[in-house]
Amino acid sequence: QVQLVESGGGSVQPGGSLRLSCVASGTIGSILSMGWSRQAPGKEREFVAAINWSGSSTNYATSVKGRFTISRDNAKNTVYLQMNSLKPEDTAVYYCIVYLRSGNSIWGKGTLVTISS
C-alpha cells in the first residue's frame, strides 16, 4: 500500500504563488504516475496535473497550463505542484493522487488553497 502526505496549502493574494508537496511512502514500486486534482467549493473534483514516475512526461489542465508546474524528486519520493499567478478561481482543496500499475489510484487527504485579497 502507498501512503501520501500533502503539505504547502495556505492563503495568498491573487497573483501570488504557492508550492504544494506530496510525499509518498510504502510500496513505491507500484506507482506508475502521480498527480494533483482539486475540488472547489460547490464544484466537482477536477484534474489539475500529472507526471509519470520518471518525470519525462507531464500533463496539465487547460485552466492551469502556463501557471502551474508539476515536478518530482524521486530520491525523496515527492511530487510538487508549483502554482504561480494564482487566481481566486484556483481556490480549492488540492488532492495528491498516486496512479498504481494495477490500475487503481490512491488519494491524499487534501490541502486547502485559498486565493483572496
mmCIF file of C-alpha atoms in Angstrom:
data_model
loop_
_atom_site.group_PDB
_atom_site.id
_atom_site.type_symbol
_atom_site.label_atom_id
_atom_site.label_comp_id
_atom_site.label_asym_id
_atom_site.label_seq_id
_atom_site.Cartn_x
_atom_site.Cartn_y
_atom_site.Cartn_z
ATOM 1 C CA GLN A 1 0.000 0.000 0.000
ATOM 2 C CA VAL A 2 1.048 3.595 -0.592
ATOM 3 C CA GLN A 3 0.580 6.422 1.871
ATOM 4 C CA LEU A 4 0.527 10.103 0.920
ATOM 5 C CA VAL A 5 1.235 13.195 2.989
ATOM 6 C CA GLU A 6 0.430 16.573 1.435
ATOM 7 C CA SER A 7 1.636 19.961 2.577
ATOM 8 C CA GLY A 8 2.033 23.528 1.393
ATOM 9 C CA GLY A 9 -1.524 24.779 1.267
ATOM 10 C CA GLY A 10 -2.454 28.168 2.616
ATOM 11 C CA SER A 11 -3.889 31.552 1.803
ATOM 12 C CA VAL A 12 -2.356 34.023 -0.633
ATOM 13 C CA GLN A 13 -3.458 37.081 -2.555
ATOM 14 C CA PRO A 14 -4.275 36.959 -6.249
ATOM 15 C CA GLY A 15 -1.104 36.880 -8.301
ATOM 16 C CA GLY A 16 0.785 35.097 -5.558
ATOM 17 C CA SER A 17 2.469 31.718 -5.522
ATOM 18 C CA LEU A 18 2.342 28.535 -3.505
ATOM 19 C CA ARG A 19 4.127 25.212 -3.734
ATOM 20 C CA LEU A 20 2.380 22.025 -2.748
ATOM 21 C CA SER A 21 4.296 18.902 -1.812
ATOM 22 C CA CYS A 22 3.216 15.286 -1.600
ATOM 23 C CA VAL A 23 5.446 12.627 -0.080
ATOM 24 C CA ALA A 24 4.731 9.010 -0.924
ATOM 25 C CA SER A 25 5.755 6.086 1.254
ATOM 26 C CA GLY A 26 5.111 2.373 1.280
ATOM 27 C CA THR A 27 5.084 0.252 -1.869
ATOM 28 C CA ILE A 28 6.747 2.864 -4.082
ATOM 29 C CA GLY A 29 7.486 0.367 -6.828
ATOM 30 C CA SER A 30 3.787 0.034 -7.549
ATOM 31 C CA ILE A 31 3.494 3.683 -8.601
ATOM 32 C CA LEU A 32 3.006 4.451 -12.289
ATOM 33 C CA SER A 33 2.490 8.190 -12.046
ATOM 34 C CA MET A 34 1.474 10.926 -9.626
ATOM 35 C CA GLY A 35 -0.689 13.978 -9.931
ATOM 36 C CA TRP A 36 -2.950 16.567 -8.414
ATOM 37 C CA SER A 37 -6.654 17.208 -8.569
ATOM 38 C CA ARG A 38 -8.719 19.873 -6.867
ATOM 39 C CA GLN A 39 -12.233 20.489 -5.692
ATOM 40 C CA ALA A 40 -13.553 23.997 -5.370
ATOM 41 C CA PRO A 41 -16.482 24.807 -3.078
ATOM 42 C CA GLY A 42 -19.719 23.643 -4.658
ATOM 43 C CA LYS A 43 -17.977 22.148 -7.671
ATOM 44 C CA GLU A 44 -16.939 18.720 -8.820
ATOM 45 C CA ARG A 45 -13.420 17.472 -8.441
ATOM 46 C CA GLU A 46 -11.230 18.271 -11.451
ATOM 47 C CA PHE A 47 -7.869 17.138 -12.787
ATOM 48 C CA VAL A 48 -5.011 19.618 -12.405
ATOM 49 C CA ALA A 49 -1.746 17.983 -13.428
ATOM 50 C CA ALA A 50 0.081 14.665 -13.602
ATOM 51 C CA ILE A 51 3.623 13.430 -14.076
ATOM 52 C CA ASN A 52 4.945 9.969 -14.806
ATOM 53 C CA TRP A 53 7.336 8.267 -12.414
ATOM 54 C CA SER A 54 10.422 9.121 -14.431
ATOM 55 C CA GLY A 55 9.349 12.728 -14.742
ATOM 56 C CA SER A 56 9.684 12.632 -18.508
ATOM 57 C CA SER A 57 6.026 13.313 -19.220
ATOM 58 C CA THR A 58 3.631 15.850 -17.759
ATOM 59 C CA ASN A 59 0.030 16.774 -18.398
ATOM 60 C CA TYR A 60 -1.929 19.836 -17.329
ATOM 61 C CA ALA A 61 -5.483 21.039 -17.262
ATOM 62 C CA THR A 62 -6.053 23.887 -19.669
ATOM 63 C CA SER A 63 -7.051 26.170 -16.810
ATOM 64 C CA VAL A 64 -3.615 25.927 -15.156
ATOM 65 C CA LYS A 65 -1.291 25.461 -18.123
ATOM 66 C CA GLY A 66 1.447 28.065 -18.117
ATOM 67 C CA ARG A 67 0.855 28.937 -14.451
ATOM 68 C CA PHE A 68 1.346 25.631 -12.641
ATOM 69 C CA THR A 69 4.319 23.294 -12.871
ATOM 70 C CA ILE A 70 4.356 19.715 -11.648
ATOM 71 C CA SER A 71 7.677 18.090 -10.838
ATOM 72 C CA ARG A 72 9.048 15.221 -8.804
ATOM 73 C CA ASP A 73 12.068 14.250 -6.763
ATOM 74 C CA ASN A 74 12.471 10.504 -6.951
ATOM 75 C CA ALA A 75 15.110 10.466 -4.250
ATOM 76 C CA LYS A 76 12.542 11.930 -1.865
ATOM 77 C CA ASN A 77 9.503 10.135 -3.345
ATOM 78 C CA THR A 78 7.939 13.561 -3.574
ATOM 79 C CA VAL A 79 5.834 15.325 -6.175
ATOM 80 C CA TYR A 80 5.479 19.090 -6.207
ATOM 81 C CA LEU A 81 2.975 21.496 -7.671
ATOM 82 C CA GLN A 82 4.371 24.984 -8.122
ATOM 83 C CA MET A 83 1.462 27.368 -8.532
ATOM 84 C CA ASN A 84 2.128 30.866 -9.832
ATOM 85 C CA SER A 85 -0.120 33.746 -10.859
ATOM 86 C CA LEU A 86 -2.824 32.372 -8.638
ATOM 87 C CA LYS A 87 -6.391 33.450 -9.222
ATOM 88 C CA PRO A 88 -9.425 33.419 -6.919
ATOM 89 C CA GLU A 89 -10.852 30.600 -9.023
ATOM 90 C CA ASP A 90 -7.881 28.447 -8.025
ATOM 91 C CA THR A 91 -9.316 28.309 -4.519
ATOM 92 C CA ALA A 92 -9.930 24.653 -3.738
ATOM 93 C CA VAL A 93 -8.864 21.646 -1.774
ATOM 94 C CA TYR A 94 -5.957 20.126 -3.653
ATOM 95 C CA TYR A 95 -5.514 16.364 -3.568
ATOM 96 C CA CYS A 96 -2.393 14.390 -4.345
ATOM 97 C CA ILE A 97 -3.055 11.238 -6.360
ATOM 98 C CA VAL A 98 -0.958 8.187 -6.991
ATOM 99 C CA TYR A 99 -1.803 6.079 -10.019
ATOM 100 C CA LEU A 100 -0.753 2.490 -9.494
ATOM 101 C CA ARG A 101 0.412 -0.058 -12.042
ATOM 102 C CA SER A 102 -2.585 -2.161 -11.033
ATOM 103 C CA GLY A 103 -4.914 0.486 -12.436
ATOM 104 C CA ASN A 104 -6.028 1.667 -9.034
ATOM 105 C CA SER A 105 -5.380 5.097 -7.564
ATOM 106 C CA ILE A 106 -4.795 6.414 -4.067
ATOM 107 C CA TRP A 107 -5.785 9.889 -2.939
ATOM 108 C CA GLY A 108 -4.325 12.021 -0.201
ATOM 109 C CA LYS A 109 -6.435 13.807 2.389
ATOM 110 C CA GLY A 110 -6.124 17.149 0.631
ATOM 111 C CA THR A 111 -4.697 20.554 1.435
ATOM 112 C CA LEU A 112 -6.671 23.788 1.263
ATOM 113 C CA VAL A 113 -5.549 26.605 -1.025
ATOM 114 C CA THR A 114 -7.339 29.930 -0.669
ATOM 115 C CA ILE A 115 -6.772 32.842 -3.020
ATOM 116 C CA SER A 116 -8.268 36.025 -1.684
ATOM 117 C CA SER A 117 -7.472 39.702 -1.393
#
